[in-house]
PDB file of C-alpha atoms in Angstrom:
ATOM      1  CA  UNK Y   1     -22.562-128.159  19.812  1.00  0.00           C
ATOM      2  CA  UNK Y   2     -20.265-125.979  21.961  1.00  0.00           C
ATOM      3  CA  UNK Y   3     -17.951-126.094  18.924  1.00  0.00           C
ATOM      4  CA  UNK Y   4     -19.648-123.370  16.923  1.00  0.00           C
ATOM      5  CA  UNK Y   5     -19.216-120.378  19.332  1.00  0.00           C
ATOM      6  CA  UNK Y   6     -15.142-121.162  19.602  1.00  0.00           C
ATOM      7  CA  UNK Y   7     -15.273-121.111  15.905  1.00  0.00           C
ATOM      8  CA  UNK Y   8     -17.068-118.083  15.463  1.00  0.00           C
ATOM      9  CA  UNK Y   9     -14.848-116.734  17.988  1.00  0.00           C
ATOM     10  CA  UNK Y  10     -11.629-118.068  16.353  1.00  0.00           C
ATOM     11  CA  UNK Y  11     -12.971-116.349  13.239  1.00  0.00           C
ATOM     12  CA  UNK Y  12     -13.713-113.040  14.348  1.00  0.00           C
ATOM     13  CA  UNK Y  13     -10.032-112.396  16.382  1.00  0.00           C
ATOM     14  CA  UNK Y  14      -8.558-113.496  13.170  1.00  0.00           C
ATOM     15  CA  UNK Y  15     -10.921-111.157  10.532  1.00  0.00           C
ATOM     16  CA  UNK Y  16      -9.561-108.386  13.901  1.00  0.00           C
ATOM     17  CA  UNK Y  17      -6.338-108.705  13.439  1.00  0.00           C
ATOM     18  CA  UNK Y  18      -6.448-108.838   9.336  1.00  0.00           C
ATOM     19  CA  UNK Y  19      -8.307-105.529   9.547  1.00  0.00           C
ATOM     20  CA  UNK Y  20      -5.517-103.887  11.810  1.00  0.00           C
ATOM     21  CA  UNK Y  21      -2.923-105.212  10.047  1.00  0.00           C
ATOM     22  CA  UNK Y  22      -4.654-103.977   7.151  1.00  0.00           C
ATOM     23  CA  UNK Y  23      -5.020-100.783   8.687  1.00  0.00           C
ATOM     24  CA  UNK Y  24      -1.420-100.544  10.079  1.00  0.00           C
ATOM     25  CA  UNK Y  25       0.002-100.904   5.986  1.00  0.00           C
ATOM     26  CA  UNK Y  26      -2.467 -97.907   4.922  1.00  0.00           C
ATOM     27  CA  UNK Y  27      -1.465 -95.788   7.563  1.00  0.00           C
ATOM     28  CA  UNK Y  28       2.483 -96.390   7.248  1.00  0.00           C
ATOM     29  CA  UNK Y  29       2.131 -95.933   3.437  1.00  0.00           C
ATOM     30  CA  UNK Y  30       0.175 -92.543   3.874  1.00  0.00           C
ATOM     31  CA  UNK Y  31       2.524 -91.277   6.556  1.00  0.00           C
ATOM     32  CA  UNK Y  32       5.493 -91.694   4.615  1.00  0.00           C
ATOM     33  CA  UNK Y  33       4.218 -90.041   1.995  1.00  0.00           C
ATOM     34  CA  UNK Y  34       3.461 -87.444   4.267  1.00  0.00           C
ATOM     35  CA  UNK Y  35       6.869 -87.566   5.618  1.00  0.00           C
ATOM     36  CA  UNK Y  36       8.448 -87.436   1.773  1.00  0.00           C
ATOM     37  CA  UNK Y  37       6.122 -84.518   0.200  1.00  0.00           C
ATOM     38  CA  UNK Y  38       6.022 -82.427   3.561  1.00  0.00           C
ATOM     39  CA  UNK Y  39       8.272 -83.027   6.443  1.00  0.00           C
ATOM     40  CA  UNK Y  40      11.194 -83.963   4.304  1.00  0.00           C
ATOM     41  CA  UNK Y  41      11.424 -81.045   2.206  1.00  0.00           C
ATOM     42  CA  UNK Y  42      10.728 -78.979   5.568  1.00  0.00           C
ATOM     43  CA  UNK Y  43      13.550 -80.621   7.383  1.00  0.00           C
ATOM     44  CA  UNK Y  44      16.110 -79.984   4.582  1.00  0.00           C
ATOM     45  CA  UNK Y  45      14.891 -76.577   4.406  1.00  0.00           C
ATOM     46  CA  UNK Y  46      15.653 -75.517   7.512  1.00  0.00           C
ATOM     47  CA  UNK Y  47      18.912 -77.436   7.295  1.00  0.00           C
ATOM     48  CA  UNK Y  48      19.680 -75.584   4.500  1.00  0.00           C
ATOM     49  CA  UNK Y  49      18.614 -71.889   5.698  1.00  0.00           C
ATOM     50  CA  UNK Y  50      20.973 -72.793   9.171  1.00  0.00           C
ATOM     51  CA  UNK Y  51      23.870 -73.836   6.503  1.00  0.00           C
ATOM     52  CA  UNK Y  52      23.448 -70.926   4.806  1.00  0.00           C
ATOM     53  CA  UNK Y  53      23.848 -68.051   7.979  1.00  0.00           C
ATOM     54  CA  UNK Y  54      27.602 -68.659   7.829  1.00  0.00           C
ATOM     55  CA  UNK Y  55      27.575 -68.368   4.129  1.00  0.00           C
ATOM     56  CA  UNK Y  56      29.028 -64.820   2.759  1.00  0.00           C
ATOM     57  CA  UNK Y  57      27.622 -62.524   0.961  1.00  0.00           C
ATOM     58  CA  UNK Y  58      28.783 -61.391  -2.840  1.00  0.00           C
ATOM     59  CA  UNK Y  59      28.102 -58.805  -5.087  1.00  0.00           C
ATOM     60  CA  UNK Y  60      26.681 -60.803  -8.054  1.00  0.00           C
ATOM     61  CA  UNK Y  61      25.816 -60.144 -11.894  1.00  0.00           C
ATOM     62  CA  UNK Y  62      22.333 -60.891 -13.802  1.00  0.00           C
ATOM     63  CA  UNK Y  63      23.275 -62.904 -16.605  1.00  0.00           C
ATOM     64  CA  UNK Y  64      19.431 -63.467 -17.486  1.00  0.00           C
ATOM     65  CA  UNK Y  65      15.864 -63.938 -15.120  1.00  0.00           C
ATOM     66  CA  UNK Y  66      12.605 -65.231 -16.176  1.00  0.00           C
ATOM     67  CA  UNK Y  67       9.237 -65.769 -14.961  1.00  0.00           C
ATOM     68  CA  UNK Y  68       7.969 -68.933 -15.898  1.00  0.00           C
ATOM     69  CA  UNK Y  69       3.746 -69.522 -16.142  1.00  0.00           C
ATOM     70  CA  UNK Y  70       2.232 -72.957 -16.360  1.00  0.00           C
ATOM     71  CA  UNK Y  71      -1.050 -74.438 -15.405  1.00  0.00           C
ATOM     72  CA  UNK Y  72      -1.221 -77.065 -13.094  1.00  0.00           C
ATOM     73  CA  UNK Y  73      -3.528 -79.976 -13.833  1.00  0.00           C
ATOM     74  CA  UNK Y  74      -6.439 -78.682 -12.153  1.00  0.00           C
ATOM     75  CA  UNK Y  75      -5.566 -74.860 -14.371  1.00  0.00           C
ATOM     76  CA  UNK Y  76      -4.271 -73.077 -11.515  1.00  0.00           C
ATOM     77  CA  UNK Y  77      -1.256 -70.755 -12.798  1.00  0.00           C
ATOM     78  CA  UNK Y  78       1.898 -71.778 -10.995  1.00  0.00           C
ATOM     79  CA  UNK Y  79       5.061 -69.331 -11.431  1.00  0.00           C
ATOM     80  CA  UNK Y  80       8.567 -70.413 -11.386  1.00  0.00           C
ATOM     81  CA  UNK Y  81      11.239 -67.655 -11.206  1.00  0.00           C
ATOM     82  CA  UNK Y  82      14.910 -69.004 -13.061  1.00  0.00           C
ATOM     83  CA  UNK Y  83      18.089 -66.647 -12.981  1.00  0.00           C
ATOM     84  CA  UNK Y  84      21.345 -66.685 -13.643  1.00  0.00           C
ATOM     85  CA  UNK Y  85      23.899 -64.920 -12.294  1.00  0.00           C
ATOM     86  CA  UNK Y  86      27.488 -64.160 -12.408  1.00  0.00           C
ATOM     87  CA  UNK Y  87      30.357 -63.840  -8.954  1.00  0.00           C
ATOM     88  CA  UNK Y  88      33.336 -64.069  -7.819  1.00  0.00           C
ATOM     89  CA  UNK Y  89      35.273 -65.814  -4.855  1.00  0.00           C
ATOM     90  CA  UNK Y  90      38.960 -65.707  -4.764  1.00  0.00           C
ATOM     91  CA  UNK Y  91      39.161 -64.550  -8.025  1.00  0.00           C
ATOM     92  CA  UNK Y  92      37.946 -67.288  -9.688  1.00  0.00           C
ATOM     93  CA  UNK Y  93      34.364 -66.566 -11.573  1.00  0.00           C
ATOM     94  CA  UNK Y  94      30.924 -68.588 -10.944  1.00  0.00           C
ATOM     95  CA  UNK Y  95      27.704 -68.640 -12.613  1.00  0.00           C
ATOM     96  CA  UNK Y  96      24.975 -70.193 -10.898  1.00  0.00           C
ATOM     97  CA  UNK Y  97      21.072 -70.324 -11.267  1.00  0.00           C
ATOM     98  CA  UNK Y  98      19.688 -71.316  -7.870  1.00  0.00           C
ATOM     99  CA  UNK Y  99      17.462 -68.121  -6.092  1.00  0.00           C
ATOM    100  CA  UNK Y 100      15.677 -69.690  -2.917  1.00  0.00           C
ATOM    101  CA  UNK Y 101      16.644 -72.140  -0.363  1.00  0.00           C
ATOM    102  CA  UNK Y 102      14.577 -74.721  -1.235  1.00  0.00           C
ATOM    103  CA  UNK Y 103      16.200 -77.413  -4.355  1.00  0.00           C
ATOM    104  CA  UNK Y 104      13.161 -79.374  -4.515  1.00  0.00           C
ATOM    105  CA  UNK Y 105      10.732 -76.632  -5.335  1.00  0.00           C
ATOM    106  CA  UNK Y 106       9.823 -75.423  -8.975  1.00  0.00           C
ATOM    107  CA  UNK Y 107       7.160 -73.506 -10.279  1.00  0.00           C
ATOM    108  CA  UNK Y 108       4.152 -72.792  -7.203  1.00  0.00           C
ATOM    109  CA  UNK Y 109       1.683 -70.232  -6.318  1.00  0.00           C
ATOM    110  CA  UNK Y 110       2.014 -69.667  -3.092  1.00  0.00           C
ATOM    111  CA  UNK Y 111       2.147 -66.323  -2.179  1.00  0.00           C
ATOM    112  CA  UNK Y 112       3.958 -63.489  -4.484  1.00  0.00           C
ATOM    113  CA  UNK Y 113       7.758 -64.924  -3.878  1.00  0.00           C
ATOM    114  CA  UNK Y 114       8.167 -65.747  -7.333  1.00  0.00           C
ATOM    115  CA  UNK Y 115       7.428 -62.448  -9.079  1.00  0.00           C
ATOM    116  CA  UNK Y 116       8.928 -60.100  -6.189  1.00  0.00           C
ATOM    117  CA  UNK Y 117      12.284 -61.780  -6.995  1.00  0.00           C
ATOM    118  CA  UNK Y 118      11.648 -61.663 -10.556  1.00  0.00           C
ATOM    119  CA  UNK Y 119      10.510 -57.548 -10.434  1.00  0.00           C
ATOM    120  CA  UNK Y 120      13.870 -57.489  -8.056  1.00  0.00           C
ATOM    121  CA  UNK Y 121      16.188 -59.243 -10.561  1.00  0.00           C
ATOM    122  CA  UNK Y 122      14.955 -57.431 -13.564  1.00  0.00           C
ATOM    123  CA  UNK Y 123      15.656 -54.064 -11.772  1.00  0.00           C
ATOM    124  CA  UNK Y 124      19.421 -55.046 -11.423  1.00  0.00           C
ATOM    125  CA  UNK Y 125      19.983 -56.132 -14.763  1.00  0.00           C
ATOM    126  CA  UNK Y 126      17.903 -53.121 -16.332  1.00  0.00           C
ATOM    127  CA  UNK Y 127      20.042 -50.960 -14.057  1.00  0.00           C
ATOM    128  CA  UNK Y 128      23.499 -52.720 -14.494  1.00  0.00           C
ATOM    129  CA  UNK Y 129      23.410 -52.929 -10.656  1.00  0.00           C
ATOM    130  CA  UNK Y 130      25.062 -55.945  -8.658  1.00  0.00           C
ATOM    131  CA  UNK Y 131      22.794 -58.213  -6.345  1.00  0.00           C
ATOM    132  CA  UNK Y 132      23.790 -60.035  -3.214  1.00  0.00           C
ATOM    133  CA  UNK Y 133      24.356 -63.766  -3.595  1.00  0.00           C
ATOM    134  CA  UNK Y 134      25.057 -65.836  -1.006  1.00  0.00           C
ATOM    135  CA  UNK Y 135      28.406 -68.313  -0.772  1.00  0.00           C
ATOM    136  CA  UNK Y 136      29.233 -71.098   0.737  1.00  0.00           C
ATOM    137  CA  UNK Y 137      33.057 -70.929   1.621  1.00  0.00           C
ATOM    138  CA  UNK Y 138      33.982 -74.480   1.807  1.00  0.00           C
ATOM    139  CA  UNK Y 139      32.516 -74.791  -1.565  1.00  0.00           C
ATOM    140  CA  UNK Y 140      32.326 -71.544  -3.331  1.00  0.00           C
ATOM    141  CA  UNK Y 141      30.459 -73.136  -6.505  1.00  0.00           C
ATOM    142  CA  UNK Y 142      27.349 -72.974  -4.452  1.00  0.00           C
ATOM    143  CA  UNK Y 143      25.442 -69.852  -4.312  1.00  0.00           C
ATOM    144  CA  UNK Y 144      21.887 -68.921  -3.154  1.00  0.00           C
ATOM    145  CA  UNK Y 145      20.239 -65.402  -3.523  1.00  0.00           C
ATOM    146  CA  UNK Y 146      17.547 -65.767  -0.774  1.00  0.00           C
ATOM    147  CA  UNK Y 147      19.268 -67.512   1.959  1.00  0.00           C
ATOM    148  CA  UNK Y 148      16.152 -66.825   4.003  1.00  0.00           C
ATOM    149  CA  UNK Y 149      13.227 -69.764   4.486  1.00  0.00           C
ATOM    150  CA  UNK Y 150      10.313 -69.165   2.514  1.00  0.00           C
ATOM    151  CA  UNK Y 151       7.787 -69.303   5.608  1.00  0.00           C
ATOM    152  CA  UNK Y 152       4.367 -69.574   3.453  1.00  0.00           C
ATOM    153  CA  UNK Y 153       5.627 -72.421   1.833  1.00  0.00           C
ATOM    154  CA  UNK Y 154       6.933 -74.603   4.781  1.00  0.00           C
ATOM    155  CA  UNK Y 155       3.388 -73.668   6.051  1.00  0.00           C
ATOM    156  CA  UNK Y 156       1.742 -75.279   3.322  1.00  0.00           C
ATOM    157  CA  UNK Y 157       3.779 -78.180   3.428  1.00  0.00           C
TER     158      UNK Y 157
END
């Protein structure tokens, strides 16, 4: 009769270590999502905002600028500012679209970001006046207008 207790035991270690390893899959699962929605992004961020110090500035044209409105799917209004603008480097012309530092981001509503840089883009092209883009000079196709982290965002994330 001493053989029941070692079973019991045998069973309980074992229904232990199917709950941690149970545990263990749901926890590396969430993290990396974590890791790809928030840290990720964060990380290439601030890669790309200590890329861009050395990048030089250019006086730049608006071609065209937008302000995008959409709902998200719980009807929150998310704003996405697009551009396009027109430079040169070595005499050769660009056109390029990209505004902030971040690639991944689209439409959000964090903060007023979106619609400062929209009020600021209209401005220039209603005035005819040039903007600032920023260039990278090992590959001058590649141009950012805020070259600046967006702070409120890498918060949220």
């Amino acid at each position: 009769m001493t053989a029941a207790p070692a079973q019991a035991e045998s069973i309980t270690i074992t229904g232990r270590l199917f709950a941690v390893l149970i545990s263990a899959i749901f926890a590396a699962a969430f993290g990396g999502f974590g890791i790809y929605m928030g840290l990720w992004p964060l990380l290439q961020n601030a890669n790309a905002a200590w890329q861009a110090r050395h990048w030089q500035p250019v006086s730049a044209t608006v071609l065209q600028t937008q302000l995008d409105r959409r709902r998200d799917s719980e009807g929150a209004v998310m704003l996405e500012v697009r551009a396009t603008y027109r430079y040169e480097v070595g005499g050769q012309a660009h056109v390029a679209h990209q505004v902030g530092l971040d690639q991944r981001s689209r439409a959000d509503n964090i903060g007023d970001w979106h619609e400062r840089w929209h009020r600021r883009l209209l401005d220039a092209q209603a005035r005819g006046e040039p903007i600032t883009a920023w260039v990278n000079p090992d590959h001058p196709e590649q141009a950012v207008l805020e070259r600046e982290m967006r702070w409120a965002l890498a918060a949220f994330r």
